[in-house]
Amino acid sequence: MASLQLYIGLLLGLAISSDPVLGGPVISQISKDVVASVGDTVEFNCTVEQVGQLSVSWAKGTSESDASSVVLSIRNILSLPDQRYNVTVTEGAKAGSATYSFRIQKIEVSDMGPYECQVLVSATEKVSKKLSLQIKTPAVVSESTPKSTLVTEGQNLELTCHANGFPKPTISWAREHNAVMPAGGHVLFEPTLRIRTVHRTDRGGYYCIAQNGEGQPDKRLVRVEVEFRPQIAVQRPKVAQMVSHSAELECSVQGYPAPTVVWHRNGVALQSSRQHEVAITASSSETTTSVLRIESVAEEDFGDYYCNATNKLGHADARLHLFQTVIPVPSASS
C-alpha cells in the first residue's frame, strides 16, 4: 500500500511539474449521463488529446452542487481499494491521444452522483468534463408526509404527499376501503389532496400512493380527523310510564372531540344514585349514547329532562319529557 501511495505521489508530482504540451490537453469525448439500476455494471469513457506526460484521473463528486470530490484513479492505477472498480487506458490512433475507461461493477445507490474526468495541468489548473450517474430506486413515501391531520368542519384541507425515488415518482390518493373521494371518483392523480369545506363525512383514512415503475408502489395511510360541534338526536322525545315502574330516557350525541354528556332536571345536573343511573356508551369514534334510567318512577319525577353535550367547539341541548300513564310501559332493559 505504501508503494502504491508513493507511485501516485510521483505521478501527481510529474503531472504538476511537467510542462504542458503545445496547445494543452483537450478532452475530446466523454460518456453521456448514465441511468442504471442497482446491481448493473457501468463504464465511463473519457478521450483526451495532447495529453503528453500529464496525468488523467477520474473523480467522484459528493453532490452535483459540491465542488469537493474524491479521486478514484490516476492514469491506469486505482486510488481506492474497491474491488468493484476497474480502470484501463487505451492508446489512440493519434500521438498523445488515449481513452481512459472507468468501470463499476454491481453498482450501489451510494455510487450515484457526478463523475469527472480531469487532466491536472498545474497545481491550480485542470481541464475537466463531467457526467452524471443516476441510480433507479423504488418510490418511497417521505417521512415528511404526515400520518394524521386534524381539521375543523367547514374549513379547507390541503394535504401534500412527498416521495423520493428515481425516476421521480408519480403520486396519487385513494380512500380507505375504496370509498368515494370527497370530490368524486375513487382516485385523485395529484400530490396534494384538497377538500373544500370539510364535512364530518370526509373523516377517515386516505392512502398516499407513490410509484415510478421500480419495485412495488409505496403507500402511506393518512388519518383525517374532523372536529365538529355536538349534535343530539332523540328517538323518543316523550316517554310514558306508570308510578313505581322503571323508565329510560335516551339521547345520541355526535361530535369530535367526544363531547361530555350531562343530564339536567330543573337546572340541576343529575348524578348516578340509587334513584337515577346514568350510562354512557360510545358506539363509534363520533357517536355517544347516553341513557338516564329511573329505577322507580315517583310523582315528582314527571316533567322535562335535558340532555346536554359539550366539547371545545360548542354545546347542544335536547329536551325529553317524562309523563304519567295508567298502563306500564316496558323499558329498553326490561
Coordinates of N, CA, C and O in Angstrom, one line a residue, residues 98-275:
A98 N -5.5 9.2 -25.9 CA -5.8 8.0 -25.1 C -7.2 8.1 -24.6 O -7.7 9.2 -24.3
T99 N -7.8 6.9 -24.4 CA -9.1 6.8 -23.8 C -9.0 6.2 -22.4 O -8.4 5.1 -22.3
Y100 N -9.5 6.8 -21.4 CA -9.4 6.4 -20.1 C -10.8 5.9 -19.7 O -11.8 6.6 -19.6
S101 N -10.9 4.6 -19.4 CA -12.2 3.9 -19.1 C -12.2 3.5 -17.6 O -11.3 2.9 -17.1
F102 N -13.3 3.9 -17.0 CA -13.5 3.6 -15.6 C -14.8 2.8 -15.5 O -15.9 3.2 -15.9
R103 N -14.7 1.6 -14.9 CA -15.8 0.6 -14.8 C -16.2 0.4 -13.4 O -15.3 0.2 -12.5
I104 N -17.5 0.3 -13.1 CA -18.0 0.0 -11.8 C -18.9 -1.2 -11.9 O -19.9 -1.1 -12.6
Q105 N -18.6 -2.3 -11.2 CA -19.5 -3.4 -11.2 C -20.4 -3.4 -10.0 O -20.1 -2.9 -9.0
K106 N -21.6 -4.1 -10.2 CA -22.5 -4.2 -9.1 C -22.8 -2.9 -8.4 O -22.5 -2.7 -7.2
I107 N -23.2 -1.9 -9.2 CA -23.4 -0.6 -8.6 C -24.4 -0.5 -7.5 O -25.3 -1.3 -7.4
E108 N -24.1 0.4 -6.6 CA -25.0 0.6 -5.4 C -25.6 2.0 -5.4 O -25.1 2.9 -6.2
V109 N -26.6 2.2 -4.6 CA -27.2 3.6 -4.6 C -26.2 4.6 -4.2 O -26.2 5.8 -4.7
S110 N -25.2 4.3 -3.4 CA -24.2 5.2 -3.0 C -23.2 5.7 -4.1 O -22.5 6.7 -4.0
D111 N -23.3 4.9 -5.2 CA -22.5 5.3 -6.4 C -23.1 6.4 -7.2 O -22.4 7.0 -8.1
M112 N -24.3 6.8 -6.9 CA -25.0 7.9 -7.7 C -24.3 9.2 -7.4 O -23.8 9.5 -6.4
G113 N -24.2 10.0 -8.5 CA -23.6 11.3 -8.4 C -22.9 11.7 -9.6 O -22.9 11.1 -10.6
P114 N -22.2 12.9 -9.5 CA -21.4 13.4 -10.6 C -20.0 12.7 -10.7 O -19.4 12.5 -9.6
Y115 N -19.5 12.4 -11.9 CA -18.1 11.9 -12.1 C -17.4 12.8 -13.0 O -18.0 13.4 -14.0
E116 N -16.1 13.0 -12.7 CA -15.3 14.0 -13.5 C -14.1 13.4 -14.1 O -13.3 12.7 -13.3
C117 N -13.9 13.6 -15.3 CA -12.6 13.2 -16.0 C -11.8 14.5 -16.0 O -12.2 15.5 -16.5
Q118 N -10.6 14.4 -15.4 CA -9.8 15.6 -15.2 C -8.3 15.4 -15.6 O -7.8 14.4 -15.3
V119 N -7.8 16.4 -16.2 CA -6.3 16.4 -16.5 C -5.7 17.5 -15.7 O -6.0 18.7 -15.8
L120 N -4.7 17.1 -14.8 CA -4.0 18.1 -14.0 C -3.0 18.8 -14.8 O -2.0 18.2 -15.2
V121 N -3.1 20.1 -15.0 CA -2.2 20.9 -15.8 C -1.2 21.5 -14.9 O 0.0 21.6 -15.2
S122 N -1.6 22.0 -13.7 CA -0.7 22.6 -12.8 C -1.3 22.4 -11.4 O -2.4 21.8 -11.2
A123 N -0.7 23.0 -10.4 CA -1.2 22.9 -9.0 C -2.5 23.6 -8.9 O -3.3 23.3 -8.0
T124 N -2.8 24.5 -9.7 CA -4.1 25.3 -9.6 C -5.0 25.2 -10.8 O -6.0 25.9 -10.9
E125 N -4.5 24.4 -11.8 CA -5.3 24.4 -13.1 C -5.6 23.0 -13.5 O -4.7 22.1 -13.4
K126 N -6.7 22.8 -14.0 CA -7.0 21.5 -14.6 C -8.0 21.6 -15.7 O -8.8 22.6 -15.8
V127 N -8.0 20.6 -16.6 CA -9.0 20.6 -17.7 C -9.9 19.4 -17.3 O -9.5 18.3 -17.0
S128 N -11.3 19.7 -17.4 CA -12.2 18.6 -16.9 C -13.5 18.7 -17.6 O -13.9 19.7 -18.1
K129 N -14.2 17.5 -17.6 CA -15.6 17.4 -18.0 C -16.3 16.4 -17.1 O -15.7 15.5 -16.6
K130 N -17.6 16.6 -17.0 CA -18.4 15.8 -16.0 C -19.5 15.0 -16.7 O -19.9 15.4 -17.8
L131 N -19.9 14.0 -16.0 CA -21.1 13.2 -16.4 C -21.8 12.9 -15.1 O -21.2 13.0 -14.0
S132 N -23.0 12.5 -15.2 CA -23.8 12.1 -14.0 C -24.3 10.7 -14.1 O -24.7 10.2 -15.1
L133 N -24.2 10.0 -13.0 CA -24.7 8.6 -12.8 C -26.0 8.7 -12.0 O -25.9 9.0 -10.8
Q134 N -27.1 8.3 -12.5 CA -28.4 8.3 -11.8 C -28.7 6.8 -11.6 O -28.7 6.0 -12.5
I135 N -29.1 6.5 -10.4 CA -29.5 5.1 -10.0 C -31.0 5.0 -9.8 O -31.6 5.8 -9.1
K136 N -31.6 4.1 -10.5 CA -33.0 3.9 -10.4 C -33.3 3.3 -9.0 O -32.7 2.3 -8.6
T137 N -34.2 3.9 -8.3 CA -34.5 3.5 -6.9 C -36.1 3.5 -6.8 O -36.7 4.4 -7.3
P138 N -36.6 2.5 -6.1 CA -38.1 2.5 -6.0 C -38.6 3.7 -5.2 O -37.9 4.4 -4.4
A139 N -39.9 4.0 -5.5 CA -40.5 5.1 -4.8 C -40.7 4.8 -3.3 O -41.1 3.7 -3.0
V140 N -40.4 5.8 -2.5 CA -40.7 5.7 -1.1 C -41.3 7.0 -0.6 O -40.8 8.1 -0.8
V141 N -42.4 6.8 0.1 CA -43.1 8.0 0.7 C -42.3 8.6 1.8 O -41.8 7.9 2.7
S142 N -42.0 9.9 1.7 CA -41.1 10.6 2.6 C -41.8 10.7 4.0 O -43.0 10.7 4.2
E143 N -40.9 10.7 5.0 CA -41.3 10.8 6.4 C -41.9 12.2 6.6 O -42.6 12.4 7.7
S144 N -41.7 13.2 5.7 CA -42.3 14.5 5.9 C -43.8 14.5 5.6 O -44.5 15.4 5.9
T145 N -44.3 13.4 5.1 CA -45.7 13.2 4.8 C -46.4 12.8 6.2 O -46.0 11.8 6.7
P146 N -47.3 13.6 6.7 CA -47.9 13.3 8.0 C -48.7 12.0 8.0 O -49.2 11.5 6.9
K147 N -48.8 11.3 9.1 CA -49.6 10.1 9.3 C -51.0 10.4 9.7 O -51.9 9.6 9.6
S148 N -51.2 11.7 10.2 CA -52.6 12.1 10.6 C -52.7 13.6 10.5 O -51.6 14.3 10.6
T149 N -53.9 14.1 10.4 CA -54.1 15.5 10.4 C -55.5 15.8 11.0 O -56.4 15.0 10.9
L150 N -55.6 17.0 11.6 CA -56.9 17.4 12.2 C -57.4 18.7 11.6 O -56.6 19.6 11.4
V151 N -58.6 18.7 11.2 CA -59.2 19.9 10.6 C -60.6 20.1 11.2 O -61.3 19.2 11.6
T152 N -61.0 21.4 11.3 CA -62.3 21.7 11.8 C -63.4 21.7 10.7 O -63.1 22.2 9.6
E153 N -64.5 21.2 10.9 CA -65.6 21.1 9.9 C -65.9 22.5 9.4 O -65.9 23.5 10.1
G154 N -66.0 22.6 8.0 CA -66.2 23.9 7.4 C -64.9 24.5 6.8 O -65.0 25.4 6.0
Q155 N -63.8 24.1 7.3 CA -62.5 24.6 6.8 C -62.1 23.9 5.6 O -62.7 22.9 5.2
N156 N -61.1 24.4 4.9 CA -60.5 23.8 3.7 C -59.3 23.0 4.2 O -58.5 23.4 5.1
L157 N -59.1 21.8 3.5 CA -57.9 21.0 3.9 C -57.0 20.8 2.7 O -57.5 20.5 1.6
E158 N -55.7 21.0 2.9 CA -54.7 20.7 1.8 C -53.7 19.7 2.5 O -53.1 20.1 3.5
L159 N -53.5 18.6 1.9 CA -52.6 17.6 2.4 C -51.7 17.1 1.3 O -52.2 16.5 0.3
T160 N -50.4 17.4 1.4 CA -49.4 17.1 0.3 C -48.6 15.9 0.7 O -48.1 15.8 1.8
C161 N -48.5 15.0 -0.2 CA -47.7 13.8 -0.1 C -46.3 14.0 -0.8 O -46.3 14.4 -1.9
H162 N -45.3 13.6 -0.1 CA -43.9 13.7 -0.7 C -43.3 12.3 -0.8 O -43.6 11.5 0.0
A163 N -42.6 12.1 -1.9 CA -41.9 10.8 -2.1 C -40.6 11.0 -2.7 O -40.3 11.9 -3.5
N164 N -39.7 10.0 -2.4 CA -38.4 10.0 -3.0 C -38.2 8.8 -4.0 O -39.0 7.8 -3.8
G165 N -37.3 8.9 -4.9 CA -37.0 7.8 -5.8 C -36.6 8.3 -7.2 O -36.8 9.5 -7.4
F166 N -36.0 7.4 -8.0 CA -35.7 7.8 -9.3 C -36.1 6.7 -10.3 O -35.7 5.5 -10.0
P167 N -36.8 7.0 -11.4 CA -37.3 8.3 -11.8 C -38.2 8.9 -10.8 O -38.7 8.2 -9.9
K168 N -38.5 10.2 -10.9 CA -39.3 10.9 -10.0 C -40.7 10.2 -9.9 O -41.3 10.0 -10.9
P169 N -41.1 9.9 -8.7 CA -42.4 9.1 -8.6 C -43.6 10.0 -8.9 O -43.6 11.2 -8.7
T170 N -44.6 9.3 -9.4 CA -46.0 10.0 -9.5 C -46.7 9.6 -8.3 O -46.6 8.5 -7.7
I171 N -47.6 10.6 -7.8 CA -48.3 10.4 -6.6 C -49.8 10.5 -6.8 O -50.3 11.3 -7.6
S172 N -50.5 9.6 -6.2 CA -52.0 9.6 -6.2 C -52.6 9.4 -4.9 O -51.9 9.0 -3.9
W173 N -53.9 9.7 -4.7 CA -54.6 9.5 -3.5 C -55.8 8.5 -3.7 O -56.4 8.6 -4.7
A174 N -56.0 7.7 -2.7 CA -57.2 6.8 -2.8 C -57.7 6.7 -1.3 O -56.9 6.7 -0.4
R175 N -59.0 6.5 -1.2 CA -59.6 6.5 0.1 C -59.6 5.0 0.6 O -59.7 4.1 -0.1
E176 N -59.5 4.9 1.9 CA -59.5 3.6 2.6 C -60.8 2.9 2.2 O -61.9 3.5 2.1
H177 N -60.7 1.5 2.1 CA -61.9 0.7 1.7 C -62.5 1.0 0.4 O -63.7 0.8 0.1
N178 N -61.7 1.7 -0.5 CA -62.1 2.1 -1.8 C -63.3 3.0 -1.8 O -64.2 3.0 -2.8
A179 N -63.5 3.7 -0.8 CA -64.6 4.7 -0.7 C -64.4 5.8 -1.7 O -63.4 6.1 -2.2
V180 N -65.6 6.5 -2.0 CA -65.5 7.6 -2.9 C -64.8 8.8 -2.3 O -65.0 9.1 -1.2
M181 N -64.0 9.4 -3.1 CA -63.3 10.6 -2.7 C -64.2 11.8 -2.5 O -65.3 11.8 -3.1
P182 N -63.9 12.7 -1.7 CA -64.8 13.9 -1.4 C -65.2 14.6 -2.7 O -66.3 15.1 -2.8
A183 N -64.3 14.7 -3.7 CA -64.6 15.4 -5.0 C -65.2 14.4 -6.0 O -65.4 14.8 -7.2
G184 N -65.4 13.2 -5.6 CA -65.9 12.2 -6.6 C -64.8 11.3 -7.1 O -63.6 11.6 -7.1
G185 N -65.2 10.1 -7.6 CA -64.2 9.2 -8.1 C -63.5 8.4 -7.0 O -63.8 8.7 -5.8
H186 N -62.7 7.5 -7.4 CA -62.0 6.7 -6.4 C -60.5 7.0 -6.3 O -59.9 6.5 -5.4
V187 N -59.9 7.7 -7.3 CA -58.5 8.0 -7.3 C -58.3 9.5 -7.7 O -58.9 10.0 -8.6
L188 N -57.4 10.1 -6.9 CA -57.0 11.5 -7.3 C -55.6 11.5 -7.7 O -54.7 11.1 -6.9
F189 N -55.3 11.8 -9.0 CA -53.9 11.7 -9.5 C -53.2 13.1 -9.3 O -52.9 13.8 -10.3
E190 N -53.0 13.5 -8.1 CA -52.3 14.7 -7.7 C -51.6 14.5 -6.4 O -52.0 13.7 -5.6
P191 N -50.4 15.2 -6.2 CA -49.7 15.0 -5.0 C -50.4 15.7 -3.8 O -50.1 15.3 -2.6
T192 N -51.3 16.6 -4.1 CA -51.9 17.3 -3.0 C -53.4 17.0 -2.9 O -54.1 17.2 -3.9
L193 N -53.9 16.5 -1.8 CA -55.3 16.2 -1.6 C -55.9 17.5 -1.1 O -55.6 18.0 0.0
R194 N -56.9 18.0 -1.8 CA -57.6 19.2 -1.4 C -59.1 18.9 -1.2 O -59.7 18.3 -2.0
I195 N -59.6 19.3 0.0 CA -61.0 19.1 0.4 C -61.5 20.5 0.8 O -61.1 21.1 1.7
R196 N -62.5 21.0 0.0 CA -63.0 22.3 0.3 C -64.3 22.1 1.2 O -65.1 21.2 1.0
T197 N -64.3 23.0 2.2 CA -65.4 23.0 3.2 C -65.6 21.6 3.7 O -66.6 20.9 3.4
V198 N -64.7 21.2 4.5 CA -64.6 19.8 5.0 C -65.9 19.5 5.8 O -66.4 20.3 6.6
H199 N -66.4 18.3 5.6 CA -67.6 17.8 6.3 C -67.2 16.6 7.1 O -66.2 15.9 6.8
R200 N -67.9 16.3 8.2 CA -67.6 15.2 9.1 C -67.5 13.9 8.3 O -66.7 13.0 8.7
T201 N -68.3 13.8 7.2 CA -68.2 12.5 6.5 C -66.9 12.3 5.7 O -66.7 11.2 5.2
D202 N -66.1 13.4 5.7 CA -64.8 13.3 5.0 C -63.7 12.7 5.9 O -62.6 12.4 5.4
R203 N -64.0 12.4 7.1 CA -63.1 11.9 8.1 C -62.8 10.4 7.6 O -63.6 9.8 6.9
G204 N -61.6 9.9 8.0 CA -61.2 8.6 7.7 C -59.8 8.5 7.2 O -59.0 9.4 7.3
G205 N -59.5 7.3 6.6 CA -58.2 7.1 6.1 C -58.0 7.4 4.6 O -58.9 7.0 3.8
Y206 N -56.9 8.0 4.2 CA -56.6 8.3 2.8 C -55.2 7.7 2.5 O -54.3 8.0 3.3
Y207 N -55.1 7.0 1.4 CA -53.8 6.4 1.1 C -53.0 7.3 0.1 O -53.6 7.7 -0.9
C208 N -51.8 7.7 0.5 CA -50.9 8.3 -0.5 C -50.2 7.2 -1.2 O -49.6 6.3 -0.5
I209 N -50.2 7.2 -2.5 CA -49.6 6.1 -3.3 C -48.5 6.7 -4.2 O -48.8 7.6 -5.0
A210 N -47.3 6.2 -4.0 CA -46.1 6.7 -4.8 C -45.6 5.6 -5.7 O -45.4 4.5 -5.1
Q211 N -45.4 5.8 -6.9 CA -44.8 4.8 -7.8 C -44.0 5.4 -9.0 O -44.3 6.5 -9.4
N212 N -43.0 4.6 -9.4 CA -42.2 5.1 -10.5 C -41.8 4.0 -11.4 O -40.8 4.1 -12.3
G213 N -42.4 2.8 -11.3 CA -42.1 1.7 -12.2 C -41.0 0.8 -11.6 O -40.7 -0.3 -12.2
E214 N -40.3 1.2 -10.6 CA -39.2 0.4 -9.9 C -39.8 -0.2 -8.7 O -40.2 0.5 -7.7
G215 N -39.9 -1.5 -8.7 CA -40.4 -2.2 -7.5 C -41.9 -2.0 -7.3 O -42.6 -1.6 -8.3
Q216 N -42.4 -2.2 -6.1 CA -43.8 -2.1 -5.8 C -44.1 -0.7 -5.4 O -43.2 0.0 -4.8
P217 N -45.3 -0.2 -5.7 CA -45.7 1.2 -5.2 C -45.6 1.2 -3.7 O -45.8 0.2 -3.0
D218 N -45.3 2.4 -3.2 CA -45.2 2.6 -1.7 C -46.5 3.3 -1.3 O -46.9 4.2 -2.0
K219 N -47.0 2.9 -0.1 CA -48.2 3.6 0.4 C -48.1 4.1 1.8 O -47.3 3.5 2.5
R220 N -48.8 5.1 2.1 CA -48.9 5.6 3.5 C -50.3 6.0 3.8 O -51.0 6.7 3.0
L221 N -50.9 5.4 4.9 CA -52.2 5.7 5.3 C -52.2 7.0 6.2 O -51.5 7.0 7.2
V222 N -52.9 8.0 5.7 CA -53.0 9.2 6.5 C -54.4 9.4 7.1 O -55.4 9.3 6.3
R223 N -54.5 9.5 8.4 CA -55.8 9.6 9.0 C -56.2 11.1 9.1 O -55.5 12.0 9.5
V224 N -57.5 11.4 8.6 CA -58.0 12.7 8.6 C -59.1 12.7 9.7 O -60.1 12.0 9.6
E225 N -58.9 13.5 10.7 CA -59.9 13.7 11.8 C -60.6 15.0 11.6 O -59.9 16.0 11.3
V226 N -61.9 15.0 11.7 CA -62.7 16.3 11.5 C -63.3 16.6 12.8 O -64.2 15.9 13.4
E227 N -63.0 17.8 13.3 CA -63.6 18.3 14.6 C -65.0 19.0 14.2 O -65.1 19.7 13.2
F228 N -66.0 18.7 15.0 CA -67.3 19.4 14.8 C -68.0 19.5 16.1 O -67.8 18.6 17.0
R229 N -68.9 20.5 16.2 CA -69.6 20.7 17.5 C -70.7 19.6 17.7 O -71.1 19.0 16.7
P230 N -71.1 19.4 18.9 CA -72.1 18.4 19.2 C -73.4 18.6 18.5 O -73.9 19.7 18.4
Q231 N -74.0 17.5 18.2 CA -75.4 17.4 17.7 C -76.1 16.3 18.4 O -75.5 15.2 18.6
I232 N -77.3 16.5 18.8 CA -78.1 15.5 19.6 C -79.3 15.0 18.8 O -80.0 15.8 18.2
A233 N -79.4 13.7 18.8 CA -80.6 13.0 18.2 C -81.4 12.3 19.3 O -80.8 11.6 20.1
V234 N -82.7 12.5 19.3 CA -83.5 11.8 20.3 C -84.6 11.0 19.6 O -85.4 11.6 18.9
Q235 N -84.6 9.7 19.8 CA -85.7 8.9 19.1 C -87.0 9.0 19.8 O -88.1 9.0 19.1
R236 N -87.0 9.1 21.1 CA -88.3 9.2 21.8 C -88.2 10.5 22.7 O -87.8 10.4 23.9
P237 N -88.6 11.6 22.2 CA -88.6 12.8 23.0 C -89.7 12.8 24.1 O -89.5 13.6 25.1
K238 N -90.7 12.0 24.0 CA -91.7 11.8 25.0 C -91.8 10.4 25.5 O -91.9 9.5 24.7
V239 N -91.6 10.2 26.8 CA -91.6 8.9 27.3 C -92.7 8.7 28.4 O -92.9 9.6 29.3
A240 N -93.5 7.7 28.2 CA -94.7 7.5 29.2 C -94.3 6.3 30.1 O -93.7 5.3 29.7
Q241 N -94.7 6.5 31.4 CA -94.5 5.4 32.4 C -95.4 5.6 33.6 O -95.9 6.7 33.9
M242 N -95.7 4.5 34.2 CA -96.5 4.5 35.5 C -95.6 4.7 36.7 O -94.4 4.5 36.6
V243 N -96.2 5.2 37.7 CA -95.5 5.3 39.0 C -95.1 3.9 39.5 O -95.8 2.9 39.2
S244 N -93.9 3.9 40.1 CA -93.3 2.7 40.6 C -92.7 1.8 39.6 O -92.2 0.7 39.9
H245 N -92.7 2.1 38.3 CA -92.1 1.4 37.3 C -90.8 2.1 36.8 O -90.7 3.3 37.0
S246 N -89.9 1.4 36.2 CA -88.7 2.0 35.7 C -88.9 2.7 34.3 O -89.7 2.3 33.5
A247 N -88.1 3.7 34.1 CA -88.2 4.5 32.8 C -86.8 4.8 32.3 O -85.9 5.0 33.1
E248 N -86.6 4.8 31.0 CA -85.3 5.2 30.4 C -85.5 6.3 29.4 O -86.4 6.3 28.6
L249 N -84.6 7.3 29.6 CA -84.6 8.4 28.6 C -83.2 8.3 27.9 O -82.2 8.1 28.6
E250 N -83.2 8.5 26.6 CA -82.0 8.2 25.8 C -81.8 9.3 24.8 O -82.7 9.8 24.2
C251 N -80.5 9.7 24.7 CA -80.1 10.6 23.6 C -78.8 10.1 23.0 O -78.0 9.6 23.7
S252 N -78.7 10.4 21.7 CA -77.5 10.0 20.9 C -76.8 11.3 20.5 O -77.4 12.2 20.0
V253 N -75.5 11.4 20.8 CA -74.7 12.6 20.6 C -73.6 12.3 19.6 O -72.9 11.3 19.7
Q254 N -73.5 13.2 18.7 CA -72.3 13.2 17.7 C -71.5 14.4 18.0 O -72.0 15.5 18.2
G255 N -70.2 14.2 17.8 CA -69.3 15.3 18.0 C -67.8 14.8 18.1 O -67.6 13.7 18.5
Y256 N -66.9 15.7 17.7 CA -65.5 15.3 17.8 C -64.7 16.6 18.1 O -64.8 17.6 17.4
P257 N -63.9 16.6 19.2 CA -63.7 15.5 20.1 C -64.9 15.0 20.8 O -66.0 15.7 20.8
A258 N -64.9 13.8 21.4 CA -66.1 13.2 22.0 C -66.6 14.2 23.1 O -65.9 14.6 24.0
P259 N -67.9 14.6 23.0 CA -68.5 15.5 23.9 C -68.7 14.9 25.3 O -68.8 13.7 25.5
T260 N -68.7 15.8 26.3 CA -69.1 15.4 27.6 C -70.6 15.6 27.7 O -71.2 16.6 27.3
V261 N -71.3 14.5 28.2 CA -72.8 14.5 28.2 C -73.2 14.5 29.7 O -72.8 13.7 30.5
V262 N -74.1 15.4 30.0 CA -74.7 15.6 31.3 C -76.2 15.8 31.2 O -76.7 16.4 30.3
W263 N -76.9 15.1 32.1 CA -78.4 15.2 32.2 C -78.7 16.3 33.3 O -78.1 16.3 34.3
H264 N -79.8 17.1 33.0 CA -80.2 18.1 33.9 C -81.7 18.0 34.1 O -82.5 17.6 33.2
R265 N -82.1 18.3 35.3 CA -83.5 18.3 35.7 C -83.7 19.5 36.6 O -83.1 19.7 37.7
N266 N -84.6 20.4 36.2 CA -84.9 21.7 37.0 C -83.6 22.4 37.2 O -83.4 23.0 38.3
G267 N -82.7 22.5 36.2 CA -81.5 23.2 36.3 C -80.4 22.6 37.2 O -79.3 23.2 37.4
V268 N -80.6 21.4 37.6 CA -79.6 20.7 38.4 C -79.1 19.5 37.7 O -79.8 18.7 37.1
A269 N -77.7 19.3 37.7 CA -77.1 18.2 37.0 C -77.4 16.9 37.8 O -77.3 16.9 39.0
L270 N -77.8 15.8 37.1 CA -78.1 14.6 37.7 C -76.9 13.7 37.7 O -76.3 13.5 36.7
Q271 N -76.6 13.1 38.9 CA -75.6 12.1 39.1 C -76.1 10.7 39.3 O -77.3 10.6 39.7
S272 N -75.4 9.7 39.0 CA -75.8 8.3 39.3 C -76.1 8.2 40.8 O -75.2 8.6 41.6
S273 N -77.2 7.6 41.1 CA -77.6 7.4 42.5 C -78.5 6.2 42.6 O -78.7 5.5 41.6
R274 N -79.1 6.0 43.8 CA -80.0 4.9 43.9 C -81.2 5.1 43.1 O -81.8 4.1 42.6
Q275 N -81.6 6.3 42.9 CA -82.8 6.6 42.1 C -82.5 6.8 40.6 O -83.3 6.4 39.8

